[in-house]
Short mmCIF file of C-alpha atoms and ligand atoms in Angstrom, two decimals:
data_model
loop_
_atom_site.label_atom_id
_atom_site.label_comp_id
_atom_site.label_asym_id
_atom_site.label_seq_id
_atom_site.Cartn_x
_atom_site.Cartn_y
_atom_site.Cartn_z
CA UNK A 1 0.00 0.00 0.00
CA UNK A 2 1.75 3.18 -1.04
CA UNK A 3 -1.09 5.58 -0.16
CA UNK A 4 -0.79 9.44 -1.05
CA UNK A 5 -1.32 11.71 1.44
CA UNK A 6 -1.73 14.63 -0.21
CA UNK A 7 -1.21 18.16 2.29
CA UNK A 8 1.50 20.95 2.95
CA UNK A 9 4.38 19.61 3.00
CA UNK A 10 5.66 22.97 4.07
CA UNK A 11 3.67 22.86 6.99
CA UNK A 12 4.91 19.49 7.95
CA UNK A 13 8.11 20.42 8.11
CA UNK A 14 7.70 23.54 9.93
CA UNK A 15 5.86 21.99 12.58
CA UNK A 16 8.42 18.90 12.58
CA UNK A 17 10.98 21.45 12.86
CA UNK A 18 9.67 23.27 16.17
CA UNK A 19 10.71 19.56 17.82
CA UNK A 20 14.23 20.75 17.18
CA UNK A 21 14.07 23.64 18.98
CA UNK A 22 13.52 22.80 22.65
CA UNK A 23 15.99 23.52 24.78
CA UNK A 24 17.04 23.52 28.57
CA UNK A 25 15.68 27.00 28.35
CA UNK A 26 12.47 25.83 26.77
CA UNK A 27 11.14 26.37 23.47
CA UNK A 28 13.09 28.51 20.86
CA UNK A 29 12.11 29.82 17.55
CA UNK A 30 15.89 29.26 16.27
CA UNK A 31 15.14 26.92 13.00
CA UNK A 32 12.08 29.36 12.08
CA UNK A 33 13.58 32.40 12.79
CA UNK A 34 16.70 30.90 10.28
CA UNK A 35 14.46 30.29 8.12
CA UNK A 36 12.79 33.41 7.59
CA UNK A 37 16.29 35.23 7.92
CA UNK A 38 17.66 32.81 4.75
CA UNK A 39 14.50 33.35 2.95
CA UNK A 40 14.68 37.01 2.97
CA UNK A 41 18.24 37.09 1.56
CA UNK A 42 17.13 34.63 -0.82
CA UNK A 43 14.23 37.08 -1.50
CA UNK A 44 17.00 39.69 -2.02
CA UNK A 45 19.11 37.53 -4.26
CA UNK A 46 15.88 36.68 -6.71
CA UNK A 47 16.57 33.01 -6.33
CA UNK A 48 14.31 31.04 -8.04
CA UNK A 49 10.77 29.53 -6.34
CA UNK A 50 12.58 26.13 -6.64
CA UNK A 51 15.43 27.30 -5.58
CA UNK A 52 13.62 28.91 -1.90
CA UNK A 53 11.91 25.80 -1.92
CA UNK A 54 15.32 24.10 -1.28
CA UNK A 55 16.52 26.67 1.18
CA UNK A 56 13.65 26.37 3.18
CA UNK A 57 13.73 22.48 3.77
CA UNK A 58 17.36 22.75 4.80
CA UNK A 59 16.98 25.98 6.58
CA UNK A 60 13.85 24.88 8.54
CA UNK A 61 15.80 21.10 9.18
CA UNK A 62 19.23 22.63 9.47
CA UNK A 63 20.22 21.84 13.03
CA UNK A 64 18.46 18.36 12.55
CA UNK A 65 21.73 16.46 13.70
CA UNK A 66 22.14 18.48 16.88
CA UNK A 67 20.21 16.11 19.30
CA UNK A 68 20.82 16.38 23.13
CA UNK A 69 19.84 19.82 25.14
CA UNK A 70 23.99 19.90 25.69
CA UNK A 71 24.27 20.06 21.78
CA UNK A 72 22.18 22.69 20.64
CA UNK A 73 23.51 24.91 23.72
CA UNK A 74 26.72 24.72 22.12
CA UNK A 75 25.62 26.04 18.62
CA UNK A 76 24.04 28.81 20.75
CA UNK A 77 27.34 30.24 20.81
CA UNK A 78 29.11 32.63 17.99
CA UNK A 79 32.50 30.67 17.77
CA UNK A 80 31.26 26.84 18.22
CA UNK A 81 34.25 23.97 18.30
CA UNK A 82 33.59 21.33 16.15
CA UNK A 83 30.64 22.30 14.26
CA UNK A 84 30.92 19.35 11.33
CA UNK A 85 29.67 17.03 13.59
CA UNK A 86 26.01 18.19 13.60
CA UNK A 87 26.42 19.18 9.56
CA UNK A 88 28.25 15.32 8.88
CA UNK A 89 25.04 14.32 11.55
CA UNK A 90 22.48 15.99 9.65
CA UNK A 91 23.55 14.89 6.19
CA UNK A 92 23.55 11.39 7.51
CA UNK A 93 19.71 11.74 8.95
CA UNK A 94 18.91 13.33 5.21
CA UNK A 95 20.75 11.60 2.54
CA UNK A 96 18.93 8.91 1.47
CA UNK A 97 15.53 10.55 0.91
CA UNK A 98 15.19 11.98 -2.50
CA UNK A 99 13.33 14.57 -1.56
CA UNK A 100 15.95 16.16 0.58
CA UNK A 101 19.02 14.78 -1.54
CA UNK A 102 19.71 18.68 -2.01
CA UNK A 103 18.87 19.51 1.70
CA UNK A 104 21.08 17.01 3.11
CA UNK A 105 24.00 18.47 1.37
CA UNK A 106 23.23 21.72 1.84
CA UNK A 107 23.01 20.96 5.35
CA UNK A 108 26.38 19.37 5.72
CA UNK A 109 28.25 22.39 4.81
CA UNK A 110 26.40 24.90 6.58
CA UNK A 111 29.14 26.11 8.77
CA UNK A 112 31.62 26.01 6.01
CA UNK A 113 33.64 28.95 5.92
CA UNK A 114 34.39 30.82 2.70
CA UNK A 115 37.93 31.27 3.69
CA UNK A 116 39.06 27.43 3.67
CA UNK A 117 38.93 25.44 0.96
CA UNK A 118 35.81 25.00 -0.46
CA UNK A 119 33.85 21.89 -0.38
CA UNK A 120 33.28 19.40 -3.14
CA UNK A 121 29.83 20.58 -3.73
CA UNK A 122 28.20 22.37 -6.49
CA UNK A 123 28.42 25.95 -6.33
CA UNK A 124 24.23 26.38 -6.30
CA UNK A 125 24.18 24.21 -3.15
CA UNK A 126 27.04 26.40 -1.58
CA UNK A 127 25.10 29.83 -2.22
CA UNK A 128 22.68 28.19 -0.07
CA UNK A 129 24.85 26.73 2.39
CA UNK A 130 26.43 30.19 3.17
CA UNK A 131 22.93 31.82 3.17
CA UNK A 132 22.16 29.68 5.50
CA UNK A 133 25.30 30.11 8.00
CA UNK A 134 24.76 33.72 8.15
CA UNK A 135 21.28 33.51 8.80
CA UNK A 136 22.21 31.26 11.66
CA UNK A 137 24.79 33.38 13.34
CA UNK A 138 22.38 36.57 12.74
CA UNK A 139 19.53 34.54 14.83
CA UNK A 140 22.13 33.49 17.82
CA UNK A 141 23.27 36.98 18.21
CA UNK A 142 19.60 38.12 19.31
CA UNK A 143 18.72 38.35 22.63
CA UNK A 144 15.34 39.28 24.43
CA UNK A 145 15.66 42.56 24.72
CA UNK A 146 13.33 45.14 22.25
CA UNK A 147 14.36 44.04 18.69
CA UNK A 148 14.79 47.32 17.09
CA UNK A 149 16.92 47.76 19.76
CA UNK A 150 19.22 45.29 18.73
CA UNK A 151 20.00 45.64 15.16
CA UNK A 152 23.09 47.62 15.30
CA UNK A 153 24.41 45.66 17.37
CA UNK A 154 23.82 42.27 15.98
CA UNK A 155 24.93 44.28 12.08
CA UNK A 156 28.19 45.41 13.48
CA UNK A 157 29.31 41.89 15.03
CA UNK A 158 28.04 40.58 11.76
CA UNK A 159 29.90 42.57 9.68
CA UNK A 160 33.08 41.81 10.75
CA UNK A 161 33.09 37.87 9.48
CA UNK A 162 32.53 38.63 5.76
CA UNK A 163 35.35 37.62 4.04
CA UNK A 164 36.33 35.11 6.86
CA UNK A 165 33.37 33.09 7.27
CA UNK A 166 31.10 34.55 4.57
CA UNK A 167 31.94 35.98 0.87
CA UNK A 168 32.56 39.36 1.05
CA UNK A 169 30.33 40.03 -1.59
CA UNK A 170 26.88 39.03 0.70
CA UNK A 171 27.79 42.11 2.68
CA UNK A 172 25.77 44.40 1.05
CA UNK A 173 23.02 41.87 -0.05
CA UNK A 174 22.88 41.68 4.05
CA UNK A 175 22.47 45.44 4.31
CA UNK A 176 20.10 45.60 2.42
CA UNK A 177 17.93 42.73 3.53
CA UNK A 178 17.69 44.27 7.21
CA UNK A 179 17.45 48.14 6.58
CA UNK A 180 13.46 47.35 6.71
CA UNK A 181 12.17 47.69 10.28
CA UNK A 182 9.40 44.87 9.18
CA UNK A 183 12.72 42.46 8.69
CA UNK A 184 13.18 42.59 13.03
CA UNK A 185 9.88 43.05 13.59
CA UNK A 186 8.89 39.58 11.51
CA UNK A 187 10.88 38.23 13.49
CA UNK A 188 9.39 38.17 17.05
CA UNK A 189 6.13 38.22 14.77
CA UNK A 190 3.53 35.40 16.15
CA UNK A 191 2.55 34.88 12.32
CA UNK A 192 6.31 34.45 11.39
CA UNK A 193 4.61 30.80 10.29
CA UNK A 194 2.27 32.32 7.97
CA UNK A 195 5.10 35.20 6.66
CA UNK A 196 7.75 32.21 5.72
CA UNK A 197 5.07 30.63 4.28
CA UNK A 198 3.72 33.91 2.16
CA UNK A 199 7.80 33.86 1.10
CA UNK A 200 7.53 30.40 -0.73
CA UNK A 201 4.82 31.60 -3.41
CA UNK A 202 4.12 30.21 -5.90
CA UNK A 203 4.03 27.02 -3.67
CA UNK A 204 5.89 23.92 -5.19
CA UNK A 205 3.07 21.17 -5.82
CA UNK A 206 4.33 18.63 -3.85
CA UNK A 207 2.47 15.26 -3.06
CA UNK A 208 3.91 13.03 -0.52
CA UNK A 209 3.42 9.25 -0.81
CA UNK A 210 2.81 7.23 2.43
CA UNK A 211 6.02 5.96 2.09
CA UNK A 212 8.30 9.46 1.95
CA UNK A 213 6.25 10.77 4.87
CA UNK A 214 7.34 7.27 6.87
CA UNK A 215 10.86 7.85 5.86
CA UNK A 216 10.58 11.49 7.28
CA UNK A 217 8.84 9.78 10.62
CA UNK A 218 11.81 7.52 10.83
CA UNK A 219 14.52 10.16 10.62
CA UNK A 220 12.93 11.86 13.91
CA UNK A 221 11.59 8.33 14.94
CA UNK A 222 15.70 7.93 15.68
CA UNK A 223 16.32 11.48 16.50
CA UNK A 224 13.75 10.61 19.81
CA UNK A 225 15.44 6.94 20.43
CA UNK A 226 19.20 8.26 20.40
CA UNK A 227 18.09 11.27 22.82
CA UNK A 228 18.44 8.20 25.54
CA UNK A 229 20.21 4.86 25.43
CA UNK A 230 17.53 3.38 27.04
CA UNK A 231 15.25 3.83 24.42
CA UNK A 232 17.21 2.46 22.00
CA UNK A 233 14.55 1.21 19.29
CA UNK A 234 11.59 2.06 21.31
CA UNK A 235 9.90 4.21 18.47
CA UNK A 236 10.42 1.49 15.78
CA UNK A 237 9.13 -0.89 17.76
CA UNK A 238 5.83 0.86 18.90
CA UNK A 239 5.30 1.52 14.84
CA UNK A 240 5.84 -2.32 13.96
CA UNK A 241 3.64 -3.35 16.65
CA UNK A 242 0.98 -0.66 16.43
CA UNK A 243 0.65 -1.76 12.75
CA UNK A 244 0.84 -5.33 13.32
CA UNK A 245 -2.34 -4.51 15.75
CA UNK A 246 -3.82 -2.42 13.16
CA UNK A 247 -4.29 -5.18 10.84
CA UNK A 248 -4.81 -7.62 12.70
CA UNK A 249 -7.83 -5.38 14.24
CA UNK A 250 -8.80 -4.80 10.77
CA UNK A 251 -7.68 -0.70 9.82
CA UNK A 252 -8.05 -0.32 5.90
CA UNK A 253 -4.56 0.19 4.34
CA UNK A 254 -4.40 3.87 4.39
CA UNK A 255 -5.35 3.75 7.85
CA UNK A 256 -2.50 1.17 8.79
CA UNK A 257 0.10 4.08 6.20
CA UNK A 258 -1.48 6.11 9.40
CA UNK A 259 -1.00 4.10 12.37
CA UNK A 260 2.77 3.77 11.33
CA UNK A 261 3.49 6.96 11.48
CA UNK A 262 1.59 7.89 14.91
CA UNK A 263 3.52 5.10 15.92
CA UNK A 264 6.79 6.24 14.74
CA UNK A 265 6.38 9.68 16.34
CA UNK A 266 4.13 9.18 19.47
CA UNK A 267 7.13 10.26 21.91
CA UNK A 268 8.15 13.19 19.45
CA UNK A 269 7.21 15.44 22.71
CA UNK A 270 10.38 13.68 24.56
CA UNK A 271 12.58 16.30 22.51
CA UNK A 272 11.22 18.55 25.10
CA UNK A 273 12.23 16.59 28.17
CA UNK A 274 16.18 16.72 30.05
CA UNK A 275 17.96 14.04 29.07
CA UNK A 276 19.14 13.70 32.42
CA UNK A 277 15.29 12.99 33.75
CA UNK A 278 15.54 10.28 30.48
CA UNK A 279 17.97 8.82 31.31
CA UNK A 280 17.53 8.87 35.11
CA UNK A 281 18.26 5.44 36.87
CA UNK A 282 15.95 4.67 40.01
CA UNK A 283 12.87 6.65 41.27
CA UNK A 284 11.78 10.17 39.64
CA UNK A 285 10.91 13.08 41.29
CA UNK A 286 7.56 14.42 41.27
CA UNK A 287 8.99 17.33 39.53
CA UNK A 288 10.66 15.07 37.28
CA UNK A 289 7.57 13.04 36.89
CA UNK A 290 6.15 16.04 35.47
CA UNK A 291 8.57 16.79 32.84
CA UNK A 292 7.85 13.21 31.84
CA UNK A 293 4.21 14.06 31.79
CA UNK A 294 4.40 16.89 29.14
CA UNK A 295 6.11 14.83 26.68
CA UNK A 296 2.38 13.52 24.84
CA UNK A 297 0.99 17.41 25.28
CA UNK A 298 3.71 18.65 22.94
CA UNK A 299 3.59 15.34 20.43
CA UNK A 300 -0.05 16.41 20.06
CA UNK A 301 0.14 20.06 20.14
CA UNK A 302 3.32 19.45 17.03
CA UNK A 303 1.39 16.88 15.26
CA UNK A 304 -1.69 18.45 15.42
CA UNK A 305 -0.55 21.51 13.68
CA UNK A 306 0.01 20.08 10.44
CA UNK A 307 -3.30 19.62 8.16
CA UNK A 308 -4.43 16.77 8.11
CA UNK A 309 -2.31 15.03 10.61
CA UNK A 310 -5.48 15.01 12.90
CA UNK A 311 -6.37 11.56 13.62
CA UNK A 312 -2.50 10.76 13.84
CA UNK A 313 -1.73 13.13 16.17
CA UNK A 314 -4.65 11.60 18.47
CA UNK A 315 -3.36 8.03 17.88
CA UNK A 316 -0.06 9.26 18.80
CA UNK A 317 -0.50 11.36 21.58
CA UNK A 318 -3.16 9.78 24.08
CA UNK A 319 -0.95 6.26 24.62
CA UNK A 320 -0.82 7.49 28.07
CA UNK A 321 -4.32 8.05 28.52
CA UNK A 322 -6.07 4.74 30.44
CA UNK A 323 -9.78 4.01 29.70
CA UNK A 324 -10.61 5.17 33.27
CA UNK A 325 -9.59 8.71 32.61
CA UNK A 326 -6.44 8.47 35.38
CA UNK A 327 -3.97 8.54 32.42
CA UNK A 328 -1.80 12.09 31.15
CA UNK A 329 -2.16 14.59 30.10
CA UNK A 330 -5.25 15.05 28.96
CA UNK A 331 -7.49 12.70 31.23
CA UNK A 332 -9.40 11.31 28.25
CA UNK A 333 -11.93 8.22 29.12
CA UNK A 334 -12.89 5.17 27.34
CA UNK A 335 -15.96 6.97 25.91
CA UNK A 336 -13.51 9.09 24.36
CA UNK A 337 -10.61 7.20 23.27
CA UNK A 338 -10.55 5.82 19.22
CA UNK A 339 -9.12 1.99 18.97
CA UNK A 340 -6.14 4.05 17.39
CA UNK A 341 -5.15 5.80 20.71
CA UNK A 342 -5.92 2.32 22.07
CA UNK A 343 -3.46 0.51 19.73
CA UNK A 344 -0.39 3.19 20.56
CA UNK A 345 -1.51 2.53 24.27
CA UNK A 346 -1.02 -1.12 24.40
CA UNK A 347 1.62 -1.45 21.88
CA UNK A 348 3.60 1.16 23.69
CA UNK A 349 3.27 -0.73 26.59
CA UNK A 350 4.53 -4.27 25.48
CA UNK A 351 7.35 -2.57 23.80
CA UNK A 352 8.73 -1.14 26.61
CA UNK A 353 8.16 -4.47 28.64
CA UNK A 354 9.91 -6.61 26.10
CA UNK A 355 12.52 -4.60 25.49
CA UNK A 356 16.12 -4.67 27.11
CA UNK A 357 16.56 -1.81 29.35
CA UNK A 358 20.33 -0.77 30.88
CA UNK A 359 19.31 -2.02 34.54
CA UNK A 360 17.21 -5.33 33.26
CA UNK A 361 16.64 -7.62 30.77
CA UNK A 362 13.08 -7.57 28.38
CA UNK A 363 10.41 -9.63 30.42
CA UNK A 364 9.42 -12.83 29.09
CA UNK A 365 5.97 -13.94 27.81
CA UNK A 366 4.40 -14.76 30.93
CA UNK A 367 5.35 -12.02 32.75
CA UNK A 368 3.99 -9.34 29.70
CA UNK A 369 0.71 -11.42 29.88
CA UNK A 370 0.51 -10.95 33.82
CA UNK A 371 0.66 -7.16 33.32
CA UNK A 372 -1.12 -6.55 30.67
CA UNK A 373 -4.26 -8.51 31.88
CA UNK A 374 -4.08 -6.92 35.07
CA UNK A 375 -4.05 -3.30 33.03
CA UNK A 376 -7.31 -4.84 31.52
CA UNK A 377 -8.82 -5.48 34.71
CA UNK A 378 -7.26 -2.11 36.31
CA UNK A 379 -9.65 -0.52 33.28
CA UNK A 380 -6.36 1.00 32.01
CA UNK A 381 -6.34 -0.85 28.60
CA UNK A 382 -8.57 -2.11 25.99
CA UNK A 383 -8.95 -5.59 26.95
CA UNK A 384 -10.00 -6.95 22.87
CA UNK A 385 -6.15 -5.45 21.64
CA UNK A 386 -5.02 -6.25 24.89
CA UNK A 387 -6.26 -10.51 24.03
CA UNK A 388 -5.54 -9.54 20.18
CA UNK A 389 -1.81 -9.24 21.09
CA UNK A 390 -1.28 -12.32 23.76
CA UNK A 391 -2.94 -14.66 21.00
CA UNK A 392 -0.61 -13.64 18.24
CA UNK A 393 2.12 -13.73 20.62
CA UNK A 394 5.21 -15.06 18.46
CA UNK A 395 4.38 -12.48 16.04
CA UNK A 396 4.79 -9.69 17.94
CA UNK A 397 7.65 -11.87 19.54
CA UNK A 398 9.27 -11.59 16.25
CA UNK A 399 8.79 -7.90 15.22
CA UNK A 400 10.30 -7.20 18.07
CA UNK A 401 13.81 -9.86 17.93
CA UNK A 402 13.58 -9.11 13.84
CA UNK A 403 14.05 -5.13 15.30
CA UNK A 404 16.62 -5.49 17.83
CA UNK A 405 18.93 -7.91 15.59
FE1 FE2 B 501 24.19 24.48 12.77
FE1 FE2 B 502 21.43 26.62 13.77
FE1 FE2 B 503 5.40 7.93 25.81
#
């Protein structure tokens, strides 16, 4: 089944994008505001619509190989050591899907300085790569202060790195990109969404097929499994299962092209959590607790933003909801909760029984039975996928050794 969803594929990506951006301080706008910054000297340069198609899916997944809250804080700074690693990172995450062939590259050589060698790249790509390294230093120079305030300030520090880090020539092409007072003022604008989006007219038609929009659900399926070594394969897992349950409950095809997704991203919200609260051996605090709690709000809140991502944002988002309305965060009941959210619920649940954790082993058979029929009786999980599982047992039994192999 190779389904077509067709929607914005702008709008997926912006809204995948904002997962990127949490940080110890909390949520930034740093890939947007990048964006819109690239855009506008794009805008400047008359590149082509293609061509600000391009630089917006690398701009807006740019940072996409800078994973823990200890990462990104570095690339907060003006002079960052070692920036390849996120670029040779990010390239790795992006290569092999078509569709962001040119991103990937792009991406890989967006801290490259025009005063070293240059790159093995062609020199279309490069434009873009350097648009999108100045962009990126503009947007870490800004602080919360008044905006208009700042843009002397933020100019004059910028100004000094053409001809080291960018060609001399973008100097005035910067100049006069940001003489506009509506260039700052876009920027702390709460429609900067709908502005970046206003930039990319005429719109490329793009269709996605079922499969492209897995393989971009993979790329942060293993973004949110290598924030924590415990987690390892979690997100693959949950997908394999959640579709095996799918089926076997009988979803159509398109609706299984569905499931695998929600599966695939149903902790996308854990981009917002510490690491050190993931990764936490022993008891949580009920302060950590909470952090732990938030992660489903946001994996809604993202996934609900894009069109037409409605019914996988609830499938992914409520597997910590229980049928007696005690689950988080949301407190939905069982009068309330699709089989969908049901499926994510329970397949999240044997996953992370049967899989290996640092401090144990994954449980055997009749141990995951024990639990999950006492969740049924606890009125915490649908008892029919709960029975649907335990009597295809070696199947799931195999998804799950076929994964971790
Ligand atoms: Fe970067
Ligand atoms: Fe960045
Ligand atoms: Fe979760």
């Amino acid at each position: 089944m190779n389904a077509i969803f067709s929607f914005n594929v702008t709008r997926l990506l912006a809204a995948l994008s904002m997962s990127l951006d949490y940080t110890r301080e909390g949520l930034t706008s740093h890939h947007r505001r990048v964006t819109y910054i690239a855009l506008s000297l794009g805008q400047k340069m008359n590149l082509s619509s293609e061509k600000m198609y391009t630089l917006f899916c690398a701009s807006t997944l740019h940072d996409i190989g800078a994973i823990t809250f200890a990462d990104k804080h570095k690339l907060a700074n003006i002079e960052i050591v070692s920036p390849e690693v996120h670029c040779e990172k990010g390239y790795q995450f992006l290569k092999g899907m078509s569709q962001f062939h040119h991103s990937a590259l792009i991406i890989r050589h967006h801290h490259h300085r025009w005063n070293q060698p240059a790159p093995d790249i062609d020199s279309d790509l490069l434009t873009l790569s350097y648009l999108i390294h100045l962009a990126d230093r503009i947007e870490v120079l800004l602080t919360p202060s008044y905006i208009l305030s700042q843009r002397k300030c933020v100019i004059d520090k910028i100004r000094k790195l053409f001809g080291s880090y960018f060609p001399p020539e973008y100097e005035d092409l910067l100049l006069e990109t940001v003489k506009k007072e509506s260039f700052w003022l876009d920027l702390e604008s709460i429609y900067l969404d709908n502005i970046i989006e206003n930039m990319l007219i005429p719109t490329p038609h793009i269709e996605m097929r079922s499969q492209e929009i897995k393989d971009i659900a993979s790329i942060f399926a293993s973004i949110i499994d290598s924030k924590s070594r415990f987690t390892h394969r979690h997100s693959s897992l949950v997908c394999a299962t959640s579709k095996e349950l799918a089926r076997l409950a009988g979803f159509s095809g398109e609706q299984t092209a569905q499931m695998e997704v929600a599966g695939l991203l149903h902790d996308l919200g854990k981009l917002s959590v510490p690491e050190s609260i993931l990764e936490k051996q022993g008891s949580l605090t009920p302060e950590e607790y909470d952090f732990i709690k938030q992660h489903t709000y946001h994996t809604y809140h993202i996934l609900n933003h894009i069109p037409g991502f409605s019914t996988i944002a609830e499938w992914a988002a409520y597997h910590h909801e229980r049928l007696d309305g005690c689950g988080y965060p949301f407190h939905i009941d069982g009068a309330s909760l699709s089989t969908g959210s049901r499926i994510v619920a329970v397949a999240d649940i044997f996953s992370a029984l049967a899989e290996d954790r640092p401090y144990r082993l994954g449980m055997k058979q009749e141990k995951i039975t024990d639990i999950l029929q006492k969740m049924v009786k606890g009125k915490g999980i649908d008892g029919d996928l709960a029975t649907l599982l335990l009597d295809h047992y070696d199947t799931f039994d195999h998804l799950k050794n076929s994964l971790s192999s």
